[in-house]
mmCIF file of C-alpha atoms and ligand atoms in Angstrom:
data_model
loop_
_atom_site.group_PDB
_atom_site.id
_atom_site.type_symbol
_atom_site.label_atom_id
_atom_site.label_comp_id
_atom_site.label_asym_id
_atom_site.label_seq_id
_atom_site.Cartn_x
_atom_site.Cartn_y
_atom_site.Cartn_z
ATOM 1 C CA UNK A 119 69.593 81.690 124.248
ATOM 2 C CA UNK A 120 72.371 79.941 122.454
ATOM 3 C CA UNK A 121 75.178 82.046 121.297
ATOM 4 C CA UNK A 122 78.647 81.452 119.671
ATOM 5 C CA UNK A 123 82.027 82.974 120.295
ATOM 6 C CA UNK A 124 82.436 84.984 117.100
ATOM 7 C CA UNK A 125 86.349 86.169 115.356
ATOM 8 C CA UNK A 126 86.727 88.994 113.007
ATOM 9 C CA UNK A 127 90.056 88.835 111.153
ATOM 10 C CA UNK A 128 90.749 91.822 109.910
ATOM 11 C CA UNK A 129 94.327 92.938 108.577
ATOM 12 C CA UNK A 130 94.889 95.387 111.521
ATOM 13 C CA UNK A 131 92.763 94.104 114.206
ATOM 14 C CA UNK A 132 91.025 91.043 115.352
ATOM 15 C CA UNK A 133 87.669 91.357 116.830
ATOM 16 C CA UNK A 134 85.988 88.754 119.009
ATOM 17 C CA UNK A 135 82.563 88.546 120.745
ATOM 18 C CA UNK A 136 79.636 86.632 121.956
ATOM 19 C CA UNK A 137 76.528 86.661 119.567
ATOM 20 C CA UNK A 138 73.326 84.800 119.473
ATOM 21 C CA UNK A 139 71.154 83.278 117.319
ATOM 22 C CA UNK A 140 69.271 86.370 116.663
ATOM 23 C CA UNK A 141 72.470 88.328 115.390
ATOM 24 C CA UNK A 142 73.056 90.623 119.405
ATOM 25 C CA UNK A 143 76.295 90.938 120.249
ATOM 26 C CA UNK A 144 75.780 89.897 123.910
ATOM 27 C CA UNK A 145 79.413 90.152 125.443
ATOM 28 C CA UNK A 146 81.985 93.325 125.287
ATOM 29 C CA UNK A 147 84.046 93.067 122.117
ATOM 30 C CA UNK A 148 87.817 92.052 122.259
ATOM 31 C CA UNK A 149 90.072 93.989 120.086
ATOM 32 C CA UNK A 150 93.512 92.298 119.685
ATOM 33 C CA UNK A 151 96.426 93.412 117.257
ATOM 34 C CA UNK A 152 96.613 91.066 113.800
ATOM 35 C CA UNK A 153 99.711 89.359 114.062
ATOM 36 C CA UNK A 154 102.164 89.756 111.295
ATOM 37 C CA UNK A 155 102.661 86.130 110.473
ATOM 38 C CA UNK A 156 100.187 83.006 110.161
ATOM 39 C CA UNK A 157 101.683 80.850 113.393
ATOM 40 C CA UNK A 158 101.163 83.592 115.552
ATOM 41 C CA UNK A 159 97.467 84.216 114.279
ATOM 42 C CA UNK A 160 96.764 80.875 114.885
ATOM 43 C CA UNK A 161 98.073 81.237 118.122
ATOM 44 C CA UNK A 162 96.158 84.100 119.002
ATOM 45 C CA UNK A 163 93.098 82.255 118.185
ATOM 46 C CA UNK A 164 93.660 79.192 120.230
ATOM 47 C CA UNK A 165 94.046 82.023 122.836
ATOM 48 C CA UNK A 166 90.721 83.527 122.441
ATOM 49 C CA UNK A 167 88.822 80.514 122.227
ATOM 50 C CA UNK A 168 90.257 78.657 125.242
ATOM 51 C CA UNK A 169 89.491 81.530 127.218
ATOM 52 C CA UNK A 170 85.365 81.631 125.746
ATOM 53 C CA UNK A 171 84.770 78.148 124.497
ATOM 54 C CA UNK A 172 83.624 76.589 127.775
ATOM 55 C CA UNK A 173 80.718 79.714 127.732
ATOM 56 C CA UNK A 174 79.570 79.367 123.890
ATOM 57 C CA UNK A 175 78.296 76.522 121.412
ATOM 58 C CA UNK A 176 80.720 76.903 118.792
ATOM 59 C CA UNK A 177 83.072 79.599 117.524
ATOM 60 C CA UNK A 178 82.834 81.261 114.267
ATOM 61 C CA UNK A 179 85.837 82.866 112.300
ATOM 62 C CA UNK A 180 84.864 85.423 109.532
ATOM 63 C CA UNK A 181 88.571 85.935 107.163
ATOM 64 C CA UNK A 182 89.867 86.905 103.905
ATOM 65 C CA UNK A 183 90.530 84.216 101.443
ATOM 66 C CA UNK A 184 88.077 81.785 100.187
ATOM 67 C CA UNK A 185 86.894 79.213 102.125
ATOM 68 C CA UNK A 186 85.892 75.547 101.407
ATOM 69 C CA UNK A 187 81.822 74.551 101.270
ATOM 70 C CA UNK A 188 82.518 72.482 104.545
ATOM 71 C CA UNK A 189 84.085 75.450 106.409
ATOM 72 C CA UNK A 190 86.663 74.362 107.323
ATOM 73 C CA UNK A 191 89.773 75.333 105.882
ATOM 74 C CA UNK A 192 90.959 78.884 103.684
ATOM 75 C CA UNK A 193 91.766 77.431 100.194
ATOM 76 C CA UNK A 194 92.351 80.140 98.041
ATOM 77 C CA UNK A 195 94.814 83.060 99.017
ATOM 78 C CA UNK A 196 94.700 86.721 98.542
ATOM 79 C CA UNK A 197 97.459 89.093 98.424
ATOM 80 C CA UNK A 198 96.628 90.225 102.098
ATOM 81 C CA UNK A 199 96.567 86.686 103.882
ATOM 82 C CA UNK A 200 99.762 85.720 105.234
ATOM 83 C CA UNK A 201 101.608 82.706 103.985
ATOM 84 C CA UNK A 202 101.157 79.446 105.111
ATOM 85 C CA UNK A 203 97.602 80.559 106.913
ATOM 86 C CA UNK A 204 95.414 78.825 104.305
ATOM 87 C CA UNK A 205 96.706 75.423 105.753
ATOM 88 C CA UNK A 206 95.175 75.422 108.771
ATOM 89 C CA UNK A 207 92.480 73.150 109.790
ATOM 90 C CA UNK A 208 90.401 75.807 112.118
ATOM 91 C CA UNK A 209 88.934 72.419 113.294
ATOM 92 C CA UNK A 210 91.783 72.044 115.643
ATOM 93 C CA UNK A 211 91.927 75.137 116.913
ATOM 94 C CA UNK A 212 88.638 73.739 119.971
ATOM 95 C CA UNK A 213 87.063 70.923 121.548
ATOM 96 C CA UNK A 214 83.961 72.068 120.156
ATOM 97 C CA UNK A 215 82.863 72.841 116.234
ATOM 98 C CA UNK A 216 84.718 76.134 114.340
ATOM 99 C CA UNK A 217 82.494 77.586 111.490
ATOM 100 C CA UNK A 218 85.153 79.087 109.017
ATOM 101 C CA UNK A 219 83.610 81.850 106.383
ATOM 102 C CA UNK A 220 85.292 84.518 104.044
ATOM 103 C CA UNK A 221 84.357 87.788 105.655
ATOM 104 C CA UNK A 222 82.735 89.287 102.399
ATOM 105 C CA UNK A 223 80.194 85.995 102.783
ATOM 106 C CA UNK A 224 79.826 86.792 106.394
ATOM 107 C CA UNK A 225 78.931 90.509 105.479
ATOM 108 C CA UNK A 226 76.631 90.005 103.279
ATOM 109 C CA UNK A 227 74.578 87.427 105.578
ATOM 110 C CA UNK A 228 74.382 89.823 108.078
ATOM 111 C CA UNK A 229 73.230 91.906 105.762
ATOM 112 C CA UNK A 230 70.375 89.489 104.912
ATOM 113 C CA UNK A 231 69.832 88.443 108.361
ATOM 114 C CA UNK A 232 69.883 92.008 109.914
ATOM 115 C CA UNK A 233 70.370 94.694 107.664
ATOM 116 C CA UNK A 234 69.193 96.263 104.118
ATOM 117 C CA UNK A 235 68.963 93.252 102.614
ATOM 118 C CA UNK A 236 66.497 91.546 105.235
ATOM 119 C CA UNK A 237 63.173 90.323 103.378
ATOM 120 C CA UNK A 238 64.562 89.802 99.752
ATOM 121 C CA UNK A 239 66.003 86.599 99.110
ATOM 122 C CA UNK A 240 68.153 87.326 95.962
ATOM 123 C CA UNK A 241 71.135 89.862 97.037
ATOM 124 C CA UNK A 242 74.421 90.835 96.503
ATOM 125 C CA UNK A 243 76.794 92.594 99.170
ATOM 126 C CA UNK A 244 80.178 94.182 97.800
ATOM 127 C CA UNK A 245 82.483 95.089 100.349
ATOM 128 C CA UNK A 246 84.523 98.005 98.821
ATOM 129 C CA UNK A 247 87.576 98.648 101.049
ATOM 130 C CA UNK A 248 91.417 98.871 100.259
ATOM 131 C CA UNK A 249 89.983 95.985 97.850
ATOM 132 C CA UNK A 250 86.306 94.297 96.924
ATOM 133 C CA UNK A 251 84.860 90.918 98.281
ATOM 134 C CA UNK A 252 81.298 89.756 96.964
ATOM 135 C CA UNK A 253 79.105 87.758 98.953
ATOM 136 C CA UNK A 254 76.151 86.490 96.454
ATOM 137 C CA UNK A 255 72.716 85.140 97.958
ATOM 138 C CA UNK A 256 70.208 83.338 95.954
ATOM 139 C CA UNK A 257 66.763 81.771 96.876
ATOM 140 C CA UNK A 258 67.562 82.489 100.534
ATOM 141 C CA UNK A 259 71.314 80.777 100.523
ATOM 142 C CA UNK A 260 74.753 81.821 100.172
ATOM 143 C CA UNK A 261 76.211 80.782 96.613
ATOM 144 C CA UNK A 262 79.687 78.930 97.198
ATOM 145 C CA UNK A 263 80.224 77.652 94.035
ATOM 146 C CA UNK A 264 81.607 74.178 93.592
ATOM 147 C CA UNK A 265 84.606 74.694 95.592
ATOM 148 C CA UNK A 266 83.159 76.986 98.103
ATOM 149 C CA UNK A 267 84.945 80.561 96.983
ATOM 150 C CA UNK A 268 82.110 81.730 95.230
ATOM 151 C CA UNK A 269 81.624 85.392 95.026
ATOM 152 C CA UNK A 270 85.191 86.500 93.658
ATOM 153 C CA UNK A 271 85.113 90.139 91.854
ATOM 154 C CA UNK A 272 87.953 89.721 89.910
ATOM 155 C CA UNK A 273 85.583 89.444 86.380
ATOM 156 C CA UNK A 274 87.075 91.813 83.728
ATOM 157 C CA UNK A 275 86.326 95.412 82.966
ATOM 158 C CA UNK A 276 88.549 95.479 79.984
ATOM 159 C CA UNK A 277 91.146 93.743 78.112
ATOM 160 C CA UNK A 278 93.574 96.396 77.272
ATOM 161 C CA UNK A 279 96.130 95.298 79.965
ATOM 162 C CA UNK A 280 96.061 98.743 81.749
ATOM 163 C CA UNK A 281 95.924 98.185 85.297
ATOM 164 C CA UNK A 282 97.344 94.950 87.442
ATOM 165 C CA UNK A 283 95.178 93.535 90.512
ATOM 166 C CA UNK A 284 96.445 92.082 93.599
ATOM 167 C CA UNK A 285 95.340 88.814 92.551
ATOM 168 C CA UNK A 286 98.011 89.005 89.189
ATOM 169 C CA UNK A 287 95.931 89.165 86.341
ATOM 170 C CA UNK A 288 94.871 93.027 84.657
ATOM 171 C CA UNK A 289 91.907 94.774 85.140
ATOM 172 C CA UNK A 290 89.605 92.838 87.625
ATOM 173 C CA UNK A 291 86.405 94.791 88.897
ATOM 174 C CA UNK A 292 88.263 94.888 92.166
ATOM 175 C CA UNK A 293 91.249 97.149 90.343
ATOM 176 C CA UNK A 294 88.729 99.881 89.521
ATOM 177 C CA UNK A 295 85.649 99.493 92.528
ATOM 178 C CA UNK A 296 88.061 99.230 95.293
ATOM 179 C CA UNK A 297 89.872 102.220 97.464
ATOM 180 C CA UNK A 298 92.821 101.443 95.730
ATOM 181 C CA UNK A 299 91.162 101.861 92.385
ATOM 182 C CA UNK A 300 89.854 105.190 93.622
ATOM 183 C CA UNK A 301 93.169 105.981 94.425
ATOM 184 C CA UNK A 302 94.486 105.082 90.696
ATOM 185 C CA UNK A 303 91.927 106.758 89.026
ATOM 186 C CA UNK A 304 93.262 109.861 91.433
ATOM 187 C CA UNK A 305 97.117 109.287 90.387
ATOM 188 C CA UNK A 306 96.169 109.133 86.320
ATOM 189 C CA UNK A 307 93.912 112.374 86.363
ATOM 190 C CA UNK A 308 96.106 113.956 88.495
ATOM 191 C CA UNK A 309 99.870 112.485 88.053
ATOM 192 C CA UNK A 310 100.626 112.904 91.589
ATOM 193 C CA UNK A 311 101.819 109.581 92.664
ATOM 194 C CA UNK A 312 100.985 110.988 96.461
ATOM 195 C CA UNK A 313 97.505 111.335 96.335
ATOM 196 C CA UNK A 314 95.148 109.347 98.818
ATOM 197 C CA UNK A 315 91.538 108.027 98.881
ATOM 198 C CA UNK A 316 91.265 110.288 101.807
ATOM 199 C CA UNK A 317 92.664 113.281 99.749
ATOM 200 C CA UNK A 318 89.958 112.613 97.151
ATOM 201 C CA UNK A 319 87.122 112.465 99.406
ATOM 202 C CA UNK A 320 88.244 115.571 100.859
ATOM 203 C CA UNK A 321 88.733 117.291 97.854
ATOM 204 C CA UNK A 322 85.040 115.950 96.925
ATOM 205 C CA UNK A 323 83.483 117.365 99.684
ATOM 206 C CA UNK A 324 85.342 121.072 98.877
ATOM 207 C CA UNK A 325 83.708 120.835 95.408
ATOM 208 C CA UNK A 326 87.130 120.640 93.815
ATOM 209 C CA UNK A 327 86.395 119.643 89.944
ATOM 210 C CA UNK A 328 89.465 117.652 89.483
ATOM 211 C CA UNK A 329 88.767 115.277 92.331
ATOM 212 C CA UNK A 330 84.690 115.467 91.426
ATOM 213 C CA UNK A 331 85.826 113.970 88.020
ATOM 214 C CA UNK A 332 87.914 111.361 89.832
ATOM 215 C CA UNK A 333 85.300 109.832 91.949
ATOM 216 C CA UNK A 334 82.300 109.976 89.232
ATOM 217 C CA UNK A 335 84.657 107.762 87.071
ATOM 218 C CA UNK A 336 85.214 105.695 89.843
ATOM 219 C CA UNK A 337 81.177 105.308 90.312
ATOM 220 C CA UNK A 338 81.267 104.664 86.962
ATOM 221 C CA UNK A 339 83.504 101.965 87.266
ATOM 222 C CA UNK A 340 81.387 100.370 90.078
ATOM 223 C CA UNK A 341 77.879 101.283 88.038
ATOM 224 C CA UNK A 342 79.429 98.720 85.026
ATOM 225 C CA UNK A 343 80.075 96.253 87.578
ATOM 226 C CA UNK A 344 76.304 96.643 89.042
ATOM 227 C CA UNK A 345 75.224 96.286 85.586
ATOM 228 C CA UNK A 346 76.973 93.126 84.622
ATOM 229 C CA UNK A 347 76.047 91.469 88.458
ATOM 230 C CA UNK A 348 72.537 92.619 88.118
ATOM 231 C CA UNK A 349 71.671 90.771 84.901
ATOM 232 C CA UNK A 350 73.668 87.478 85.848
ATOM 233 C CA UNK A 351 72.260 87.145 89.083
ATOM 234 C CA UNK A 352 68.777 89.341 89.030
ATOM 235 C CA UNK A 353 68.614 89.732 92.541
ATOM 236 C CA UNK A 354 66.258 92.370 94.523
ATOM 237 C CA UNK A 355 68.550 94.275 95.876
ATOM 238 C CA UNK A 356 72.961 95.003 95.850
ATOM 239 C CA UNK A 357 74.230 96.517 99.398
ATOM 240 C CA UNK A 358 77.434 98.401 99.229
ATOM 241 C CA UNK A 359 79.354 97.915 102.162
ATOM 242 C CA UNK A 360 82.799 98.527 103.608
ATOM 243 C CA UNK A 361 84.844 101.488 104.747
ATOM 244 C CA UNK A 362 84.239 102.686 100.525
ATOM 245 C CA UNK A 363 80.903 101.709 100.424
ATOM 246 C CA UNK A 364 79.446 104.808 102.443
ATOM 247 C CA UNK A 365 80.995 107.150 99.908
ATOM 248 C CA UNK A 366 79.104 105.957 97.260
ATOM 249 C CA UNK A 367 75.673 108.338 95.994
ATOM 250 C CA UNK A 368 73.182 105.005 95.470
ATOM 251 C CA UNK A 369 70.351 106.854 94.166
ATOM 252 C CA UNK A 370 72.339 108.201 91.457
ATOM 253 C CA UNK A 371 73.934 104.086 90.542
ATOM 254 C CA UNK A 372 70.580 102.980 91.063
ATOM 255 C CA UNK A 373 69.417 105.287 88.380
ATOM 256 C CA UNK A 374 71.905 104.265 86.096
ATOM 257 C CA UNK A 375 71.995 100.759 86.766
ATOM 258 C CA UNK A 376 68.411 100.304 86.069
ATOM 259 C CA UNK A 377 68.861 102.153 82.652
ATOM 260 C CA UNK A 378 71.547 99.776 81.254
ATOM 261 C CA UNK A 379 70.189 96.243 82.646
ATOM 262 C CA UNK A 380 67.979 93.985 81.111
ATOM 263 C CA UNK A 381 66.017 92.335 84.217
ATOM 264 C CA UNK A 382 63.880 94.022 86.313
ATOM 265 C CA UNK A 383 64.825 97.051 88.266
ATOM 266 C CA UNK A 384 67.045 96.253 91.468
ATOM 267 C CA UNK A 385 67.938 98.340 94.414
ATOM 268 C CA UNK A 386 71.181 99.631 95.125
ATOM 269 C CA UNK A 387 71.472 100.414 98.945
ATOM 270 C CA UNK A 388 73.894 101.408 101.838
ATOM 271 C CA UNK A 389 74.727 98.834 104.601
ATOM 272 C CA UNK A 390 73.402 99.022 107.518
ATOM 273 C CA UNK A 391 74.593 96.123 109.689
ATOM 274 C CA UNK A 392 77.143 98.206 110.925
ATOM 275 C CA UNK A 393 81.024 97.550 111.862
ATOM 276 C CA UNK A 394 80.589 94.340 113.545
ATOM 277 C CA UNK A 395 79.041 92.773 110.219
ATOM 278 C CA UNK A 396 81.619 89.696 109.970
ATOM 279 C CA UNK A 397 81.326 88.544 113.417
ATOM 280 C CA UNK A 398 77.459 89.098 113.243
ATOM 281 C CA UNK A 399 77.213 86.841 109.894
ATOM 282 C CA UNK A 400 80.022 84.533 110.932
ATOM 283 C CA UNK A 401 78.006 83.385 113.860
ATOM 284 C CA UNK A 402 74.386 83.675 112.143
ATOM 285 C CA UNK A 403 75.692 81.436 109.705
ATOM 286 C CA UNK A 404 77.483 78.677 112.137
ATOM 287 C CA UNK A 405 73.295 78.769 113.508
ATOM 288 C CA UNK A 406 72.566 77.666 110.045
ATOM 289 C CA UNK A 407 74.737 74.514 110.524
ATOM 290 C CA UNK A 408 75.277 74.220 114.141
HETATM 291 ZN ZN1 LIG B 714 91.985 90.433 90.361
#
């Protein structure tokens, strides 16, 4: 079976591994350190895929940033992408074809392809980590917009100014959903400028009131997000993914989701695709083109 040489970029580690067109990762996985600045990631690529592209039909990249429609080239920046990186034609990088796709995009197609999403063809994946990517799909195919970035949750959950998001502007979706925005939430109710998403969870699980309030407003946060994506977009099902996403009680959003919207019900589920999602939907979605 055909199969493609498939790179996770991920701020700590880059992942790399064979998969086919069924979505199997059919090789051991290569874990490599991220490099600290853009020329040496793209070094480290060249690397990887001189040593694998003789043995695969193309190689796909799953990154942060967004990504032009012909997949190609990064072309908007976020906070955690290095400078200079977005220049880079990944083209150049092998003798044979490199699929480029922002790794909230590849998530969610993996989702689709392989996890809780398989089966409905309107579906949103939200990554919640230290921050929140989107991947949207619609009638079966990934929504990239006109420019290709698509799927952006930096929409507005207020306009009072109160908290700044890595992208610049105030209170993005991403400020309040994300780990970070857990963390916040944790710092106001508390005023201890220390405390950690992991102290919160912890403090959660003890059935310590302070921290119970903290994370229900920070559902709450993510629940008015659901709301707003689930009437624009109707789709049969949102999967919360990412280190965050397995924190979150979906039965509970579901419920209140479906109260406030004015489409249909939706589904609000748990990923399944597991830790390898981005190389998994990197390379099922290279298939697509390849
Ligand atoms: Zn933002």
């Amino acid at each position: 079976m055909k199969k493609a040489l498939s790179i996770d970029i991920g701020g700590t580690k880059i992942y790399a591994a064979h998969v086919n067109k069924t979505g199997e990762i059919v090789s051991d996985i290569e874990k490599h350190h991220t490099p600290k600045t853009s020329e040496e990631i793209i070094e480290k690529l060249k690397e990887i895929i001189s040593n694998h592209e003789n043995k695969v039909e193309f190689s796909a990249i799953s990154t942060a940033g967004g990504v032009n429609k012909e997949n190609t080239k990064v072309i908007c920046s976020t906070a955690n992408l290095p400078f200079g990186y977005p220049k880079t034609n990944f083209n150049s990088l092998s003798n044979k074809p490199v699929f480029v796709e922002n790794d909230a995009n590849c998530a969610a197609w993996a989702e689709y392809k392989i996890g809780s999403a398989k089966g409905y063809d309107n579906n949103i994946t939200l990554t919640l980590g230290t921050g929140v990517g989107g991947g949207i799909i619609v009638d079966g195919k990934l929504l990239k917009g006109k420019s290709g970035v698509a799927g952006e949750m930096h929409f507005k959950m207020s306009m009072d100014k109160k908290r700044k998001c890595t992208c610049g502007a105030y209170d993005c979706f991403e400020i309040y959903a994300s780990g970070n925005g857990l963390r916040i939430t944790g710092i106001e109710l508390t005023g201890n400028k220390d405390i950690t998403t992991y102290d919160i969870i912890e403090g959660v699980d003890k059935g310590d009131n302070t921290m119970l309030r903290v994370y229900n407003i920070w559902q709450n946060y993510i629940i008015a997000g659901l709301v707003g994506l689930a009437d624009i977009f109707d789709p049969d099902c949102i999967v919360l993914s990412g280190s965050m996403g397995k924190f979150c009680d979906v039965e509970y959003m579901q419920e209140l989701v479906n109260d406030d919207i004015v489409t249909l019900p939706t589904k609000i589920l748990h990923a399944t695709s597991g830790n390898y999602a981005g190389m998994i939907g990197a390379a099922l979605l290279g298939f697509e083109k390849f």
